[in-house]
CSV table of C-alpha atoms and ligand atoms in Angstrom, one decimal:
chain,number,residue,atom,x,y,z
A,1,UNK,CA,15.4,-18.4,-17.4
A,2,UNK,CA,11.8,-17.6,-16.6
A,3,UNK,CA,11.1,-19.2,-13.2
A,4,UNK,CA,8.0,-19.9,-11.2
A,5,UNK,CA,8.1,-20.8,-7.5
A,6,UNK,CA,5.5,-22.7,-5.6
A,7,UNK,CA,5.6,-22.2,-1.8
A,8,UNK,CA,3.1,-23.0,0.9
A,9,UNK,CA,4.4,-21.3,4.0
A,10,UNK,CA,7.2,-19.3,5.5
A,11,UNK,CA,9.2,-18.9,2.3
A,12,UNK,CA,12.7,-18.7,3.7
A,13,UNK,CA,14.1,-20.7,0.8
A,14,UNK,CA,12.2,-18.4,-1.6
A,15,UNK,CA,13.9,-15.5,0.2
A,16,UNK,CA,17.3,-17.2,-0.2
A,17,UNK,CA,16.7,-17.6,-3.9
A,18,UNK,CA,15.6,-13.9,-4.2
A,19,UNK,CA,18.7,-12.8,-2.4
A,20,UNK,CA,21.0,-14.9,-4.5
A,21,UNK,CA,19.5,-13.4,-7.6
A,22,UNK,CA,19.9,-9.9,-6.2
A,23,UNK,CA,23.6,-10.6,-5.5
A,24,UNK,CA,24.1,-11.7,-9.1
A,25,UNK,CA,24.8,-15.3,-8.1
A,26,UNK,CA,21.8,-16.9,-9.7
A,27,UNK,CA,21.0,-16.2,-13.3
A,28,UNK,CA,17.2,-16.8,-13.2
A,29,UNK,CA,14.2,-14.4,-13.2
A,30,UNK,CA,11.4,-15.3,-10.8
A,31,UNK,CA,8.4,-14.2,-12.9
A,32,UNK,CA,5.6,-15.6,-10.6
A,33,UNK,CA,5.1,-17.1,-7.2
A,34,UNK,CA,2.2,-19.4,-6.5
A,35,UNK,CA,0.8,-20.9,-3.3
A,36,UNK,CA,-2.0,-23.2,-2.2
A,37,UNK,CA,-2.4,-21.2,1.0
A,38,UNK,CA,-3.7,-17.7,1.5
A,39,UNK,CA,-1.9,-15.0,3.5
A,40,UNK,CA,1.5,-16.8,3.9
A,41,UNK,CA,4.9,-15.2,4.5
A,42,UNK,CA,6.0,-16.6,1.2
A,43,UNK,CA,3.4,-14.4,-0.6
A,44,UNK,CA,4.4,-11.4,1.5
A,45,UNK,CA,8.0,-11.9,0.7
A,46,UNK,CA,7.2,-12.1,-3.0
A,47,UNK,CA,5.1,-9.0,-2.9
A,48,UNK,CA,7.9,-7.1,-1.1
A,49,UNK,CA,10.3,-8.2,-3.9
A,50,UNK,CA,7.8,-7.0,-6.5
A,51,UNK,CA,7.0,-10.5,-7.8
A,52,UNK,CA,3.4,-11.2,-8.9
A,53,UNK,CA,1.7,-13.9,-6.9
A,54,UNK,CA,-1.3,-16.2,-7.4
A,55,UNK,CA,-3.1,-18.3,-4.8
A,56,UNK,CA,-4.6,-21.7,-5.7
A,57,UNK,CA,-6.6,-22.7,-2.6
A,58,UNK,CA,-7.5,-26.4,-3.0
A,59,UNK,CA,-11.0,-26.0,-1.5
A,60,UNK,CA,-11.9,-23.6,-4.4
A,61,UNK,CA,-11.6,-26.5,-6.9
A,62,UNK,CA,-13.7,-29.6,-7.5
A,63,UNK,CA,-10.6,-31.7,-7.2
A,64,UNK,CA,-6.8,-31.8,-7.3
A,65,UNK,CA,-6.7,-32.1,-11.1
A,66,UNK,CA,-8.7,-28.9,-11.5
A,67,UNK,CA,-6.3,-27.1,-9.2
A,68,UNK,CA,-3.2,-28.4,-11.0
A,69,UNK,CA,-4.8,-27.5,-14.4
A,70,UNK,CA,-5.1,-23.9,-13.1
A,71,UNK,CA,-1.4,-24.0,-12.1
A,72,UNK,CA,-0.4,-25.3,-15.5
A,73,UNK,CA,-2.3,-22.5,-17.2
A,74,UNK,CA,-0.7,-19.9,-14.9
A,75,UNK,CA,2.7,-21.2,-15.9
A,76,UNK,CA,1.8,-21.2,-19.6
A,77,UNK,CA,0.6,-17.6,-19.3
A,78,UNK,CA,3.9,-16.7,-17.6
A,79,UNK,CA,6.0,-18.6,-20.2
A,80,UNK,CA,7.7,-20.4,-17.4
A,81,UNK,CA,10.9,-22.4,-18.2
A,82,UNK,CA,11.8,-23.7,-14.8
A,83,UNK,CA,9.6,-24.5,-11.7
A,84,UNK,CA,11.1,-24.5,-8.2
A,85,UNK,CA,9.3,-26.0,-5.2
A,86,UNK,CA,10.2,-24.2,-2.0
A,87,UNK,CA,8.2,-25.7,0.8
A,88,UNK,CA,5.2,-26.5,-1.4
A,89,UNK,CA,3.3,-28.9,0.8
A,90,UNK,CA,1.2,-30.7,-1.8
A,91,UNK,CA,2.4,-33.6,-3.9
A,92,UNK,CA,2.1,-32.8,-7.6
A,93,UNK,CA,0.1,-35.4,-9.5
A,94,UNK,CA,1.5,-37.6,-12.3
A,95,UNK,CA,-0.7,-35.8,-14.9
A,96,UNK,CA,0.8,-32.5,-13.8
A,97,UNK,CA,4.4,-33.8,-14.0
A,98,UNK,CA,3.7,-35.4,-17.4
A,99,UNK,CA,2.4,-32.1,-18.8
A,100,UNK,CA,5.3,-29.9,-17.6
A,101,UNK,CA,8.0,-30.0,-20.3
A,102,UNK,CA,10.6,-28.1,-18.3
A,103,UNK,CA,12.6,-29.0,-15.2
A,104,UNK,CA,11.0,-29.0,-11.7
A,105,UNK,CA,13.4,-28.8,-8.7
A,106,UNK,CA,12.7,-29.4,-5.0
A,107,UNK,CA,14.5,-29.0,-1.7
A,108,UNK,CA,13.9,-31.6,1.0
A,109,UNK,CA,15.2,-31.5,4.6
A,110,UNK,CA,16.8,-34.9,4.7
A,111,UNK,CA,19.5,-36.9,3.0
A,112,UNK,CA,17.3,-38.7,0.5
A,113,UNK,CA,16.3,-41.5,0.0
A,114,UNK,CA,16.1,-41.4,3.8
A,115,UNK,CA,13.0,-39.8,5.2
A,116,UNK,CA,10.9,-38.7,2.3
A,117,UNK,CA,7.6,-37.0,2.8
A,118,UNK,CA,6.3,-34.9,5.7
A,119,UNK,CA,8.2,-34.2,8.9
A,120,UNK,CA,11.6,-35.4,7.6
A,121,UNK,CA,13.4,-33.9,10.6
A,122,UNK,CA,11.1,-35.6,13.0
A,123,UNK,CA,11.5,-38.9,11.1
A,124,UNK,CA,15.3,-38.5,11.4
A,125,UNK,CA,15.2,-37.8,15.1
A,126,UNK,CA,12.8,-40.7,15.8
A,127,UNK,CA,15.0,-43.1,13.8
A,128,UNK,CA,18.0,-42.0,15.7
A,129,UNK,CA,20.4,-41.1,12.9
A,130,UNK,CA,23.5,-39.2,13.8
A,131,UNK,CA,23.7,-37.3,10.5
A,132,UNK,CA,20.9,-35.8,8.4
A,133,UNK,CA,20.9,-33.0,6.0
A,134,UNK,CA,19.2,-31.7,2.9
A,135,UNK,CA,18.8,-32.6,-0.8
A,136,UNK,CA,18.1,-30.7,-3.9
A,137,UNK,CA,16.6,-33.0,-6.5
A,138,UNK,CA,14.6,-33.1,-9.8
A,139,UNK,CA,11.0,-33.8,-9.3
A,140,UNK,CA,9.5,-36.9,-10.8
A,141,UNK,CA,6.2,-38.8,-10.3
A,142,UNK,CA,7.3,-40.3,-7.0
A,143,UNK,CA,7.5,-38.8,-3.5
A,144,UNK,CA,10.9,-37.0,-3.2
A,145,UNK,CA,12.3,-39.7,-5.5
A,146,UNK,CA,13.8,-37.8,-8.4
A,147,UNK,CA,17.5,-37.6,-9.4
A,148,UNK,CA,19.7,-35.8,-6.9
A,149,UNK,CA,21.6,-32.6,-7.8
A,150,UNK,CA,23.3,-31.7,-4.5
A,151,UNK,CA,23.2,-32.9,-0.9
A,152,UNK,CA,24.8,-31.7,2.3
A,153,UNK,CA,25.1,-33.5,5.6
A,154,UNK,CA,24.1,-31.8,8.9
A,155,UNK,CA,24.9,-33.4,12.3
A,156,UNK,CA,22.1,-34.5,14.6
A,157,UNK,CA,23.1,-33.4,18.1
A,158,UNK,CA,22.3,-35.1,21.4
A,159,UNK,CA,19.9,-32.4,22.7
A,160,UNK,CA,18.2,-31.8,19.4
A,161,UNK,CA,14.5,-31.2,19.1
A,162,UNK,CA,12.6,-31.2,15.9
A,163,UNK,CA,12.8,-27.4,15.8
A,164,UNK,CA,16.6,-27.2,16.5
A,165,UNK,CA,17.4,-29.8,13.9
A,166,UNK,CA,15.1,-28.2,11.4
A,167,UNK,CA,16.8,-24.8,12.0
A,168,UNK,CA,20.3,-26.2,11.6
A,169,UNK,CA,19.3,-27.9,8.3
A,170,UNK,CA,17.5,-24.8,7.1
A,171,UNK,CA,20.7,-22.7,7.3
A,172,UNK,CA,22.3,-25.2,4.9
A,173,UNK,CA,19.2,-25.3,2.7
A,174,UNK,CA,19.5,-21.5,2.1
A,175,UNK,CA,23.0,-21.9,0.7
A,176,UNK,CA,22.5,-25.3,-1.1
A,177,UNK,CA,19.3,-24.5,-3.0
A,178,UNK,CA,20.5,-21.4,-4.8
A,179,UNK,CA,23.8,-23.2,-5.6
A,180,UNK,CA,22.1,-26.3,-7.0
A,181,UNK,CA,19.8,-24.2,-9.1
A,182,UNK,CA,22.8,-22.2,-10.4
A,183,UNK,CA,24.7,-25.3,-11.4
A,184,UNK,CA,21.6,-26.6,-13.1
A,185,UNK,CA,20.7,-23.6,-15.1
A,186,UNK,CA,24.3,-22.8,-16.2
A,187,UNK,CA,24.6,-26.4,-17.6
A,188,UNK,CA,27.0,-27.9,-15.1
A,189,UNK,CA,24.7,-30.8,-14.3
A,190,UNK,CA,25.1,-33.8,-16.6
A,191,UNK,CA,22.7,-36.7,-16.6
A,192,UNK,CA,23.6,-40.4,-16.7
A,193,UNK,CA,20.3,-42.2,-16.2
A,194,UNK,CA,19.2,-41.2,-12.8
A,195,UNK,CA,22.7,-40.2,-11.8
A,196,UNK,CA,23.4,-36.5,-12.1
A,197,UNK,CA,27.1,-35.4,-12.2
A,198,UNK,CA,28.3,-31.9,-11.4
A,199,UNK,CA,30.8,-30.9,-14.1
A,200,UNK,CA,34.1,-29.2,-13.1
A,201,UNK,CA,33.9,-30.0,-9.5
A,202,UNK,CA,36.6,-32.6,-8.8
A,203,UNK,CA,35.6,-35.4,-6.6
A,204,UNK,CA,31.9,-34.4,-6.4
A,205,UNK,CA,29.4,-36.7,-8.2
B,301,GRF,C1,12.1,-26.5,4.1
B,301,GRF,O1,12.6,-27.2,5.2
B,301,GRF,C2,12.2,-27.3,2.8
B,301,GRF,O2,13.3,-28.2,2.8
B,301,GRF,C3,10.9,-28.1,2.9
B,301,GRF,O3,10.0,-27.3,3.5
B,301,GRF,C4,10.6,-26.3,4.3
B,301,GRF,C5,10.2,-24.9,3.7
B,301,GRF,O4,10.7,-23.9,4.5
B,301,GRF,N1,10.5,-28.7,1.6
B,301,GRF,P1,10.5,-22.4,3.9
B,301,GRF,O5,9.0,-22.2,3.6
B,301,GRF,O6,11.4,-22.3,2.7
B,301,GRF,O7,11.0,-21.5,5.0
């Protein structure tokens, strides 16, 4: 499955996906990595893995629609069949979502629908929850609101800072994202309205 990834920053989830592919655990091919930011670690990691990259800096376009049009063309050129967001820090507009006729997946560092949007780990700490986690979901027009593929809980500990909690969640993200993408692309995810069921995993919805 020809896959594009959009990543804005560090790219550790991108790296986890690349490693899962290299280990034969994830039957997709990353054909292109795009970013809205120049000079990021995500781009460096892609280049090191031999994956072509493209940068779409927002300030080089008259508006968001023009930037998203460019991303759409780039995906068409690359005959993309699946788009994975991996720390892409811009919200994709409804026109973009409507024009993409293949799945878009995202990973978010909270147990959605709690704490959507930016700084999910800070939101969790400030709220005082005892458990947070991460969520892999399909992207729809809303903010982190699409149907959920997999979630995993991570404890919030007494001495946690935003950084320590983010790090503990990130370790789970690196396992959960490749696994959710795998289940999705091998057809183990069945859809009932907005509920997604994982096939052949007793007890897991
Ligand atoms: C991760 O916490 C991810 O859940 C969120 O942004 C962060 C990206 O980290 N969407 P990285 O760039 O993959 O290291």
